[in-house]
PDB file of C-alpha atoms in Angstrom:
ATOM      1  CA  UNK A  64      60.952 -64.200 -27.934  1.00 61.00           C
ATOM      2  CA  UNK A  65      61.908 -61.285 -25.447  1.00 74.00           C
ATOM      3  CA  UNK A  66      65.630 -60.776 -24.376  1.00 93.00           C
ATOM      4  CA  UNK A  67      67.381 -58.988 -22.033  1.00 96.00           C
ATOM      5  CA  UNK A  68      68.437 -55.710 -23.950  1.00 97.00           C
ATOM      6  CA  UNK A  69      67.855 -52.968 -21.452  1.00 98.00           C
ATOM      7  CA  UNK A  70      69.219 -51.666 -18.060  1.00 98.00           C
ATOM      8  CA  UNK A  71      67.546 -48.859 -16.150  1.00 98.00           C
ATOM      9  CA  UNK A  72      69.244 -47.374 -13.520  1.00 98.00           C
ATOM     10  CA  UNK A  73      67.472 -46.384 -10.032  1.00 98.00           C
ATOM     11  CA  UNK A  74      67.773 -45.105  -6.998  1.00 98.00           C
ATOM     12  CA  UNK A  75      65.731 -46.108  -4.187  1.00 98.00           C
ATOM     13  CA  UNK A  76      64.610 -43.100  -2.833  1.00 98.00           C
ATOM     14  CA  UNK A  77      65.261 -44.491   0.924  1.00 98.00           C
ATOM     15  CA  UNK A  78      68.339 -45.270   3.083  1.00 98.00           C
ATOM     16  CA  UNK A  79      71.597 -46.333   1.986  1.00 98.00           C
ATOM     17  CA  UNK A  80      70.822 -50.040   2.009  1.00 98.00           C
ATOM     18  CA  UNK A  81      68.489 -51.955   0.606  1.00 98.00           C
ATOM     19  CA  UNK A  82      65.283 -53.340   2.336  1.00 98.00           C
ATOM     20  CA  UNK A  83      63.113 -55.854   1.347  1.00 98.00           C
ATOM     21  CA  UNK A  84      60.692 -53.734  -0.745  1.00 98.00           C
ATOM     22  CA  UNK A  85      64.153 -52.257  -3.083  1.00 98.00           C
ATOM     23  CA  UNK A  86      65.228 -56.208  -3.062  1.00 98.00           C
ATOM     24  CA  UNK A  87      61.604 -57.124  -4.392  1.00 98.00           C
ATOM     25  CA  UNK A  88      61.521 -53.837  -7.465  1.00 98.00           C
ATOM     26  CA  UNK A  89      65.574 -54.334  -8.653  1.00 98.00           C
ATOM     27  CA  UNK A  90      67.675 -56.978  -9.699  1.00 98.00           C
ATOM     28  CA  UNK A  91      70.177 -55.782  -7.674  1.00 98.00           C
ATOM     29  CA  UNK A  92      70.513 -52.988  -5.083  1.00 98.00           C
ATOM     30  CA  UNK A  93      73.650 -51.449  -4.122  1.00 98.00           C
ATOM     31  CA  UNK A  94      74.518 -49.954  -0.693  1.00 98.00           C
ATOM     32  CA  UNK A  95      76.865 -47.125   0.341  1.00 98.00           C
ATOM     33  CA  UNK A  96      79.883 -49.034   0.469  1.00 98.00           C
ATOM     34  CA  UNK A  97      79.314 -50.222  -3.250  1.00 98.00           C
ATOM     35  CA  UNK A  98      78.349 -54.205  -1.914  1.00 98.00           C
ATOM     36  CA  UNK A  99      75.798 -55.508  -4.269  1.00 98.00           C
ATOM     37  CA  UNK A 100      72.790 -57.082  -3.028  1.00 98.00           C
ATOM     38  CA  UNK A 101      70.673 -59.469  -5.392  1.00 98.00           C
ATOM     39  CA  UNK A 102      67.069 -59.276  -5.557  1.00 98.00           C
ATOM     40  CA  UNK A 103      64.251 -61.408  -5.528  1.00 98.00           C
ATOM     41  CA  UNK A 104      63.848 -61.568  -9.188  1.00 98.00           C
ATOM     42  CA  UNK A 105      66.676 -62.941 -11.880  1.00 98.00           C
ATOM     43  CA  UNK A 106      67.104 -60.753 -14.662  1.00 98.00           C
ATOM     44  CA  UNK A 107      65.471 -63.407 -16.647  1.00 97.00           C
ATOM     45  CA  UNK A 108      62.132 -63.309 -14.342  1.00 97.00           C
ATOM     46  CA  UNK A 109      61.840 -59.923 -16.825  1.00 97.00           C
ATOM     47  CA  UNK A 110      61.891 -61.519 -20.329  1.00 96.00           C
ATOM     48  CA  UNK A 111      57.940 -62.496 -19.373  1.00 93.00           C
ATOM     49  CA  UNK A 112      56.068 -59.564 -17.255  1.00 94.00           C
ATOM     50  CA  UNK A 113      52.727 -60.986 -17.531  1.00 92.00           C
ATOM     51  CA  UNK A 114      53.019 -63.544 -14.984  1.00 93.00           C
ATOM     52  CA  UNK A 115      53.654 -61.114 -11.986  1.00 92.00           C
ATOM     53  CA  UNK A 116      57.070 -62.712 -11.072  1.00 95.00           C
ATOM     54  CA  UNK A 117      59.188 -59.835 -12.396  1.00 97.00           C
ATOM     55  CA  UNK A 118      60.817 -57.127 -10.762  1.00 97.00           C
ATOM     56  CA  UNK A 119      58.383 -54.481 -11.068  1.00 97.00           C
ATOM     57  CA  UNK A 120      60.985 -51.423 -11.485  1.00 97.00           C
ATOM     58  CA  UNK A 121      60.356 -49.194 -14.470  1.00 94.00           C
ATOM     59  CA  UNK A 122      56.619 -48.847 -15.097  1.00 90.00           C
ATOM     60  CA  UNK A 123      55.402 -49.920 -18.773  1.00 90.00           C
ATOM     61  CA  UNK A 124      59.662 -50.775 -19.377  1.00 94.00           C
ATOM     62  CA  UNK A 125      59.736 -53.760 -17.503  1.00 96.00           C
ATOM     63  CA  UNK A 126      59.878 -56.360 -20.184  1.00 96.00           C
ATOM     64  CA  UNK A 127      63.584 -57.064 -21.480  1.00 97.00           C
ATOM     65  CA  UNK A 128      64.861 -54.542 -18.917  1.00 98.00           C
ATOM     66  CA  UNK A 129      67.317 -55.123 -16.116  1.00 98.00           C
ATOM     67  CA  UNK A 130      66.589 -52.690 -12.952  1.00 98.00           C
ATOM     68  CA  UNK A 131      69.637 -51.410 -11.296  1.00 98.00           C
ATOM     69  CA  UNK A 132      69.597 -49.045  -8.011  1.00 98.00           C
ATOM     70  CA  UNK A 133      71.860 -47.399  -5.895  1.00 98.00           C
ATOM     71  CA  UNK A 134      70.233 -47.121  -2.318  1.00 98.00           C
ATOM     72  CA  UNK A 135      69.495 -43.981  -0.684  1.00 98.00           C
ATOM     73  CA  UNK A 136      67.886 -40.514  -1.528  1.00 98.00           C
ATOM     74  CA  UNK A 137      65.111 -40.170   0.942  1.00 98.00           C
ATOM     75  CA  UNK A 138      63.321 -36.912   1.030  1.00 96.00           C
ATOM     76  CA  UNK A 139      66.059 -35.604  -1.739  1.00 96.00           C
ATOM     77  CA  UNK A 140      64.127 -32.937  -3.754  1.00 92.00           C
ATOM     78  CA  UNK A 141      65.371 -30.981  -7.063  1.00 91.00           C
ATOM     79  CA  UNK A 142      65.434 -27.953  -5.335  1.00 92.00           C
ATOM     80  CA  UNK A 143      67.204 -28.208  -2.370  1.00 91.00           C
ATOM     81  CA  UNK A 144      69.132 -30.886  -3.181  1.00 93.00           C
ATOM     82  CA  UNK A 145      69.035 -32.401   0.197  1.00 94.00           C
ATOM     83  CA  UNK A 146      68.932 -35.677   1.813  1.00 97.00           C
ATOM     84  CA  UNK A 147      70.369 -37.899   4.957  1.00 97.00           C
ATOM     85  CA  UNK A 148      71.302 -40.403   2.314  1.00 98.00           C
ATOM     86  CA  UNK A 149      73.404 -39.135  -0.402  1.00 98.00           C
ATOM     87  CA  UNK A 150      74.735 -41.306  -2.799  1.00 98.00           C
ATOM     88  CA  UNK A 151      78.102 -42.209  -2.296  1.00 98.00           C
ATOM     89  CA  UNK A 152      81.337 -42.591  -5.333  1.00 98.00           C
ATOM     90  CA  UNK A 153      81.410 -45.889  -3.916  1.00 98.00           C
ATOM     91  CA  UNK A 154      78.186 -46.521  -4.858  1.00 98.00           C
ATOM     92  CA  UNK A 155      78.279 -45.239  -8.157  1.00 98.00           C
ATOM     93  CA  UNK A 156      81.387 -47.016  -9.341  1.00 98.00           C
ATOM     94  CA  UNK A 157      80.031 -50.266  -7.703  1.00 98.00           C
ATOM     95  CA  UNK A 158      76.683 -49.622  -9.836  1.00 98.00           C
ATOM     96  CA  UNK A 159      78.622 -48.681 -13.033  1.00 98.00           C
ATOM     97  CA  UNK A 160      81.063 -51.956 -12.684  1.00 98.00           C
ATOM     98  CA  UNK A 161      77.997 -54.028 -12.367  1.00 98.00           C
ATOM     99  CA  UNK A 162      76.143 -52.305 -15.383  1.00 98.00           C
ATOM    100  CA  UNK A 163      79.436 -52.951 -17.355  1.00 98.00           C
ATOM    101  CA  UNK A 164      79.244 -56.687 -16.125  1.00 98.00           C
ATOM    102  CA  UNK A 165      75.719 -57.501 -17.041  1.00 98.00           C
ATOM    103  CA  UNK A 166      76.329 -55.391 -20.339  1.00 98.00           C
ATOM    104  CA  UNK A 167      78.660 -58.047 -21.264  1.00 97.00           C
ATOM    105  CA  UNK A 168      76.978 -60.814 -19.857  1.00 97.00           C
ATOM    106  CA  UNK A 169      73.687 -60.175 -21.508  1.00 97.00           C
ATOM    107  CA  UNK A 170      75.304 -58.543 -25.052  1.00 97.00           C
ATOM    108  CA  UNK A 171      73.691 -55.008 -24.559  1.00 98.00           C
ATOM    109  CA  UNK A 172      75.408 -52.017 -25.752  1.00 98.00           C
ATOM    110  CA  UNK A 173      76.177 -49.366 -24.115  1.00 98.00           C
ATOM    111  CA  UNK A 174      73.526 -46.617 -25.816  1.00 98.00           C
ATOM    112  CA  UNK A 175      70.900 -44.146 -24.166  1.00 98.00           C
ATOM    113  CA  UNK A 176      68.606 -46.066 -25.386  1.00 97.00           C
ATOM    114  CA  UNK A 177      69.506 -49.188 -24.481  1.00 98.00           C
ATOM    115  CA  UNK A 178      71.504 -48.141 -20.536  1.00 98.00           C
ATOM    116  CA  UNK A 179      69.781 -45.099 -19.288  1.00 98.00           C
ATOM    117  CA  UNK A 180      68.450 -43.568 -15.774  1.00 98.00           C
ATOM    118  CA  UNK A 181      64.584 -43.709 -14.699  1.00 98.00           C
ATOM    119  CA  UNK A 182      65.023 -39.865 -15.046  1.00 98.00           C
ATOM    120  CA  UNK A 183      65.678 -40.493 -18.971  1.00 98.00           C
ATOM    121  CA  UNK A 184      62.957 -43.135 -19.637  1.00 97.00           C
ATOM    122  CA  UNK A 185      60.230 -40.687 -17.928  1.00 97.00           C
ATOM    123  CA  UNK A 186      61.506 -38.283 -20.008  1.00 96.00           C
ATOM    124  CA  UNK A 187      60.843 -40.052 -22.974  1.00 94.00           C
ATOM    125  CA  UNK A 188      57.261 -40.597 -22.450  1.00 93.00           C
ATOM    126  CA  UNK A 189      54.328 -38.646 -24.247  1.00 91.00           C
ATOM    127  CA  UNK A 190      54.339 -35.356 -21.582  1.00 92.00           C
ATOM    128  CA  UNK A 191      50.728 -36.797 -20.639  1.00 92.00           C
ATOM    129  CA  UNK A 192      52.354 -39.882 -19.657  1.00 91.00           C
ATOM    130  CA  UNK A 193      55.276 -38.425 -17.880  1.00 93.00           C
ATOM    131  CA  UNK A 194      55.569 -40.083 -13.432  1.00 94.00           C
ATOM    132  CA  UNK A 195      58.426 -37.362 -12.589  1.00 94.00           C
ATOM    133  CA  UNK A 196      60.702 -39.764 -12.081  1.00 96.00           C
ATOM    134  CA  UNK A 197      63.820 -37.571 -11.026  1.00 96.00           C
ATOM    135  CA  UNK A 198      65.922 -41.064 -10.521  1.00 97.00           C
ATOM    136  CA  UNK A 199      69.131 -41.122 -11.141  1.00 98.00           C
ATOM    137  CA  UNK A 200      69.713 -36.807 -11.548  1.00 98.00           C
ATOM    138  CA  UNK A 201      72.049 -35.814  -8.749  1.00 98.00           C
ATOM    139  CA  UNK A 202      75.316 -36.852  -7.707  1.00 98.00           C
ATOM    140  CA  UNK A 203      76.231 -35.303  -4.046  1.00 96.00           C
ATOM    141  CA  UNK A 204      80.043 -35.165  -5.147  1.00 97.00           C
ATOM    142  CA  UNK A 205      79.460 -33.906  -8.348  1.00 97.00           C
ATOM    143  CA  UNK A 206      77.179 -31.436  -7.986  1.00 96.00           C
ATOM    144  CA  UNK A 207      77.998 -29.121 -11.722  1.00 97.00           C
ATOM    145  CA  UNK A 208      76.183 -32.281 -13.406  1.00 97.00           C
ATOM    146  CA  UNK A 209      73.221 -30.857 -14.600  1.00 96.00           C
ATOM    147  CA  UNK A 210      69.928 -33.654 -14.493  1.00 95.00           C
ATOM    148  CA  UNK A 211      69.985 -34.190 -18.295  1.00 94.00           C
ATOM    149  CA  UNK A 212      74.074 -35.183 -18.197  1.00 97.00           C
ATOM    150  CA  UNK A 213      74.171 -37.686 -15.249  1.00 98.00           C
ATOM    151  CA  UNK A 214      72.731 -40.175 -17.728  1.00 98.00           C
ATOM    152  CA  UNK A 215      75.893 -39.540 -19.959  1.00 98.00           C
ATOM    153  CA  UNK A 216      77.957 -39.428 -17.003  1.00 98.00           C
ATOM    154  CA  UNK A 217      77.256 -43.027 -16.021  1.00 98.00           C
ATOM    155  CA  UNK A 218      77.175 -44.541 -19.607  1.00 98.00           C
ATOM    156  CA  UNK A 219      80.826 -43.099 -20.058  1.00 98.00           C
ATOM    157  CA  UNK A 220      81.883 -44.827 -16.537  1.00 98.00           C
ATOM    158  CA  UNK A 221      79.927 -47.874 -17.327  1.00 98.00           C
ATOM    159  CA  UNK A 222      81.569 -48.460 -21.292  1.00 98.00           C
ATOM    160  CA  UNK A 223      85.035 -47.878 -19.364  1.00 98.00           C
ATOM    161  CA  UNK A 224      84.036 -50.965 -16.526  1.00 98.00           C
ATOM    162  CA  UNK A 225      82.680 -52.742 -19.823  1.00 98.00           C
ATOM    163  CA  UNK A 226      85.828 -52.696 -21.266  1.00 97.00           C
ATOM    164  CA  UNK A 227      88.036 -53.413 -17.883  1.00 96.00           C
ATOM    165  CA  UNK A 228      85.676 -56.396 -17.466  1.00 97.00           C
ATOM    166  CA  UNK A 229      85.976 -57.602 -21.413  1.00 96.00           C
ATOM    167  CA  UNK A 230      90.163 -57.940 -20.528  1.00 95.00           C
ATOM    168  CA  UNK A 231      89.397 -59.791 -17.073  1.00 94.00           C
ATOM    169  CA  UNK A 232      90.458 -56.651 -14.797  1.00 94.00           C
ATOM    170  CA  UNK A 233      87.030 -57.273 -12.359  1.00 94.00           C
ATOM    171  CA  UNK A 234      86.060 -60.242 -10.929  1.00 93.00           C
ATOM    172  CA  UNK A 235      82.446 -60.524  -9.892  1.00 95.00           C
ATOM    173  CA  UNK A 236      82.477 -62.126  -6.326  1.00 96.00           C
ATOM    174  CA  UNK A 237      80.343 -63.712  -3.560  1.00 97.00           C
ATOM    175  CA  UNK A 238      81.371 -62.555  -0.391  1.00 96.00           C
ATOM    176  CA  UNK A 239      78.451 -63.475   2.743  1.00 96.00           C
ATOM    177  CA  UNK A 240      75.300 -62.502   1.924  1.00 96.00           C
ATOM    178  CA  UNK A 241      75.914 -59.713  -0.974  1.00 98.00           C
ATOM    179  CA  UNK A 242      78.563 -59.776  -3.686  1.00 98.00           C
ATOM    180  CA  UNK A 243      81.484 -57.161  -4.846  1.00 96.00           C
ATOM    181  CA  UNK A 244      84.078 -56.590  -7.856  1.00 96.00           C
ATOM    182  CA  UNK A 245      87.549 -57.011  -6.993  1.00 94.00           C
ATOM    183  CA  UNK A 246      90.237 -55.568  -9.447  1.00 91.00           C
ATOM    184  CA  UNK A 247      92.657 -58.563 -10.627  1.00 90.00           C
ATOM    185  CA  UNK A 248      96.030 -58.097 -10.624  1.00 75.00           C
TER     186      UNK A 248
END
């Protein structure tokens, strides 16, 4: 039987919050002020993707794999490195808490093969096989991150929130329509 041993991280490639096509591909989108927004599918809609009612985020990775994205990035390209929607810090803490949540949640380590970017799956494909997925490769406020160590970048943040949230330091919340980590005193 399939688990849930995977998360890919994403970002959306359009504005900083999430519309109903990024709520439909992800588990859970997260805006520019780092509130989380669940999507259409559970997690556990991805343990079977041959009924169609999955959250179709990481072509021919989909099964056992939990699809993460920060929203924003629209018209960003690797060489100019531009875009009306950067990602924020906000964002990318908020996204690294909730990878360090699920991690725990779901019992997956914290490995490159196991938590990685879109970038870093694509990249692991036979070259023939390869989409140019450039997802998750540049960080706005820390620009001296090359493509190929964002990946590492986020794991590191993502095993520190793992271990905050292991000792009770976050506390996963409801608040309206979207939800947010609150540090406990």
């Amino acid at each position: 039987m399939a688990t849930l041993n995977k998360i890919c991280l994403h970002w959306t490639a359009g504005s900083n919050y999430p519309c109903k096509e990024d709520l439909a591909a992800y588990h859970y989108c997260v805006d520019k002020y780092g509130r989380i927004y669940a999507g259409k599918h559970k997690p556990e809609d991805n343990l079977n993707c041959y009924d169609g009612n999955y959250a179709m985020h990481c072509g021919g990775g989909n099964t056992g794999c939990i699809g993460l994205s920060v929203c924003g990035m629209a018209g960003f390209t690797t060489d100019k490195k531009q875009t009306k929607y950067p990602l924020t810090q906000k964002q990318i803490e908020s996204l690294c808490c909730l990878a360090g949540y699920l991690s725990v949640k779901y019992g997956i380590l914290i490995t490159d093969k196991l938590v990685f970017t879109h970038y870093e799956f694509d990249q692991r494909r036979a070259k023939n096989k390869r989409e140019g997925k450039i997802d998750i490769t540049y960080l706005h406020y820390l620009p001296h991150l090359s493509p190929n160590s964002v990946g590492k970048y986020l794991r590191q943040k993502i095993s520190w929130y793992r271990t905050k949230i292991k000792t009770n330091k976050y506390k996963f919340i409801k608040k309206g329509d979207y939800y947010e980590f609150i540090l406990v005193a």
